[in-house]
């Protein structure tokens, strides 16, 4: 689920419009576009209408949602689909972590993070994490206790 902002001409003026997009992944692995809606700007209140519409159209349950962590979005998803689990998309997690990395180290940091989130399976994930931790020792990077990144002083 995501909202994509486009600039459009409306009565001679250029304004922003948001296209809300829901793509479902079936158990057999096929993707299906569940719907597209147009609104003025991305907001969690608009998403409430989208999710209610999906439920009215026959979507019985959403097991996992992947979002950009829009304020209040997770609560709205759970209000309509209480059993849903929400994950933040990797790109947003890395972007938020980059706030705590000095500029000169960002390129190396994002490359290291890519090796972690591209691990072929969960068994190899800790190995990539250990390599990243070792590379971070003595530099300006270190993992924090909550899994994020903090700068060393």
Tab-separated table of C-alpha atoms in Angstrom:
chain	number	residue	atom	x	y	z
A	1	UNK	CA	0.000	0.000	0.000
A	2	UNK	CA	1.350	3.367	-0.964
A	3	UNK	CA	0.342	6.802	-2.106
A	4	UNK	CA	2.150	8.262	-5.105
A	5	UNK	CA	2.033	12.040	-5.584
A	6	UNK	CA	1.696	13.439	-9.106
A	7	UNK	CA	1.561	17.007	-10.358
A	8	UNK	CA	-1.490	17.563	-12.558
A	9	UNK	CA	-3.030	20.541	-14.325
A	10	UNK	CA	-6.455	21.414	-12.918
A	11	UNK	CA	-8.295	24.490	-14.250
A	12	UNK	CA	-5.025	25.991	-15.470
A	13	UNK	CA	-3.178	25.435	-12.184
A	14	UNK	CA	-0.580	22.801	-11.342
A	15	UNK	CA	-1.629	20.928	-8.196
A	16	UNK	CA	-0.594	17.746	-6.410
A	17	UNK	CA	-2.850	14.698	-6.506
A	18	UNK	CA	-2.179	11.408	-4.766
A	19	UNK	CA	-2.905	8.025	-6.307
A	20	UNK	CA	-3.456	5.467	-3.560
A	21	UNK	CA	-2.425	2.008	-4.694
A	22	UNK	CA	-3.104	-1.379	-3.117
A	23	UNK	CA	-1.384	-4.453	-4.508
A	24	UNK	CA	-2.122	-7.860	-3.021
A	25	UNK	CA	0.087	-10.915	-3.065
A	26	UNK	CA	-1.844	-14.162	-3.269
A	27	UNK	CA	-0.706	-17.317	-1.509
A	28	UNK	CA	0.435	-18.725	-4.864
A	29	UNK	CA	2.789	-15.735	-5.311
A	30	UNK	CA	0.793	-13.830	-7.941
A	31	UNK	CA	0.379	-10.076	-7.501
A	32	UNK	CA	-3.006	-8.496	-8.014
A	33	UNK	CA	-3.877	-4.800	-8.139
A	34	UNK	CA	-6.733	-4.451	-5.662
A	35	UNK	CA	-7.465	-0.871	-6.557
A	36	UNK	CA	-6.345	2.683	-7.231
A	37	UNK	CA	-7.947	5.755	-5.707
A	38	UNK	CA	-7.242	9.460	-6.297
A	39	UNK	CA	-7.108	11.991	-3.466
A	40	UNK	CA	-5.628	15.411	-2.721
A	41	UNK	CA	-2.776	14.299	-0.470
A	42	UNK	CA	-1.680	11.141	1.307
A	43	UNK	CA	-3.347	10.867	4.699
A	44	UNK	CA	-4.259	8.068	7.056
A	45	UNK	CA	-7.903	9.219	7.062
A	46	UNK	CA	-8.136	8.629	3.300
A	47	UNK	CA	-6.584	5.184	3.808
A	48	UNK	CA	-9.446	4.346	6.212
A	49	UNK	CA	-11.879	4.807	3.323
A	50	UNK	CA	-9.678	2.722	1.014
A	51	UNK	CA	-9.458	-0.169	3.488
A	52	UNK	CA	-13.189	-0.017	4.230
A	53	UNK	CA	-13.848	-0.117	0.474
A	54	UNK	CA	-11.601	-3.176	0.100
A	55	UNK	CA	-13.454	-4.956	2.903
A	56	UNK	CA	-16.837	-4.081	1.350
A	57	UNK	CA	-15.614	-5.483	-1.983
A	58	UNK	CA	-14.861	-8.858	-0.390
A	59	UNK	CA	-11.306	-8.756	0.968
A	60	UNK	CA	-11.697	-10.943	4.053
A	61	UNK	CA	-8.323	-10.472	5.684
A	62	UNK	CA	-4.930	-8.917	5.119
A	63	UNK	CA	-2.183	-10.952	6.763
A	64	UNK	CA	0.783	-8.626	6.213
A	65	UNK	CA	0.861	-5.018	5.094
A	66	UNK	CA	3.964	-3.270	3.853
A	67	UNK	CA	3.789	0.503	4.227
A	68	UNK	CA	5.856	3.677	4.469
A	69	UNK	CA	4.951	4.128	8.166
A	70	UNK	CA	2.616	7.076	7.578
A	71	UNK	CA	1.530	8.481	10.944
A	72	UNK	CA	-1.520	6.542	12.211
A	73	UNK	CA	-1.598	4.159	9.241
A	74	UNK	CA	-0.876	1.008	11.259
A	75	UNK	CA	-3.713	1.797	13.682
A	76	UNK	CA	-6.149	2.309	10.809
A	77	UNK	CA	-5.121	-0.976	9.181
A	78	UNK	CA	-5.684	-2.820	12.468
A	79	UNK	CA	-9.066	-1.120	12.947
A	80	UNK	CA	-10.333	-2.582	9.662
A	81	UNK	CA	-8.250	-5.789	9.556
A	82	UNK	CA	-7.400	-6.606	13.211
A	83	UNK	CA	-5.216	-9.658	12.469
A	84	UNK	CA	-2.940	-7.781	10.074
A	85	UNK	CA	0.765	-7.421	10.798
A	86	UNK	CA	2.498	-4.301	9.444
A	87	UNK	CA	6.071	-4.088	8.169
A	88	UNK	CA	7.876	-0.916	7.167
A	89	UNK	CA	9.402	-1.092	3.693
A	90	UNK	CA	13.164	-1.591	3.719
A	91	UNK	CA	13.854	1.611	1.795
A	92	UNK	CA	12.251	3.678	4.570
A	93	UNK	CA	14.099	1.813	7.311
A	94	UNK	CA	17.430	2.442	5.584
A	95	UNK	CA	16.530	6.069	4.853
A	96	UNK	CA	15.685	6.608	8.529
A	97	UNK	CA	18.914	4.870	9.623
A	98	UNK	CA	20.962	7.066	7.264
A	99	UNK	CA	20.006	10.078	9.377
A	100	UNK	CA	22.457	8.779	11.989
A	101	UNK	CA	25.358	8.092	9.603
A	102	UNK	CA	27.892	10.754	8.673
A	103	UNK	CA	27.745	11.745	5.011
A	104	UNK	CA	31.126	10.291	3.997
A	105	UNK	CA	30.052	6.828	5.255
A	106	UNK	CA	26.551	6.703	3.734
A	107	UNK	CA	27.538	4.985	0.490
A	108	UNK	CA	29.401	2.201	2.314
A	109	UNK	CA	26.636	1.949	4.920
A	110	UNK	CA	23.874	1.476	2.339
A	111	UNK	CA	25.961	-1.122	0.471
A	112	UNK	CA	26.483	-3.028	3.728
A	113	UNK	CA	22.783	-2.831	4.558
A	114	UNK	CA	21.964	-4.184	1.108
A	115	UNK	CA	23.959	-7.340	1.873
A	116	UNK	CA	21.856	-7.775	5.008
A	117	UNK	CA	18.402	-7.298	3.493
A	118	UNK	CA	19.335	-9.282	0.372
A	119	UNK	CA	20.382	-12.324	2.412
A	120	UNK	CA	18.996	-15.352	0.539
A	121	UNK	CA	17.566	-16.865	3.711
A	122	UNK	CA	17.270	-16.269	7.438
A	123	UNK	CA	20.159	-18.628	8.177
A	124	UNK	CA	22.617	-16.340	6.344
A	125	UNK	CA	21.147	-13.126	7.744
A	126	UNK	CA	23.149	-13.225	11.013
A	127	UNK	CA	26.378	-13.797	9.058
A	128	UNK	CA	25.790	-10.651	6.999
A	129	UNK	CA	24.956	-8.783	10.232
A	130	UNK	CA	28.231	-9.943	11.850
A	131	UNK	CA	30.225	-8.799	8.804
A	132	UNK	CA	28.492	-5.418	8.975
A	133	UNK	CA	29.158	-5.090	12.715
A	134	UNK	CA	32.859	-5.863	12.197
A	135	UNK	CA	33.126	-3.325	9.390
A	136	UNK	CA	31.542	-0.738	11.683
A	137	UNK	CA	34.029	-1.200	14.539
A	138	UNK	CA	36.345	1.746	14.906
A	139	UNK	CA	34.434	3.866	12.421
A	140	UNK	CA	31.580	6.276	12.939
A	141	UNK	CA	28.954	3.527	12.740
A	142	UNK	CA	27.635	1.111	15.296
A	143	UNK	CA	24.372	-0.774	15.720
A	144	UNK	CA	22.209	0.388	18.586
A	145	UNK	CA	20.465	-1.881	21.071
A	146	UNK	CA	17.131	-1.492	19.257
A	147	UNK	CA	18.495	-2.538	15.867
A	148	UNK	CA	18.982	0.955	14.458
A	149	UNK	CA	22.238	2.762	13.872
A	150	UNK	CA	23.867	5.313	16.119
A	151	UNK	CA	26.958	7.413	15.548
A	152	UNK	CA	30.048	6.907	17.679
A	153	UNK	CA	31.754	9.943	19.132
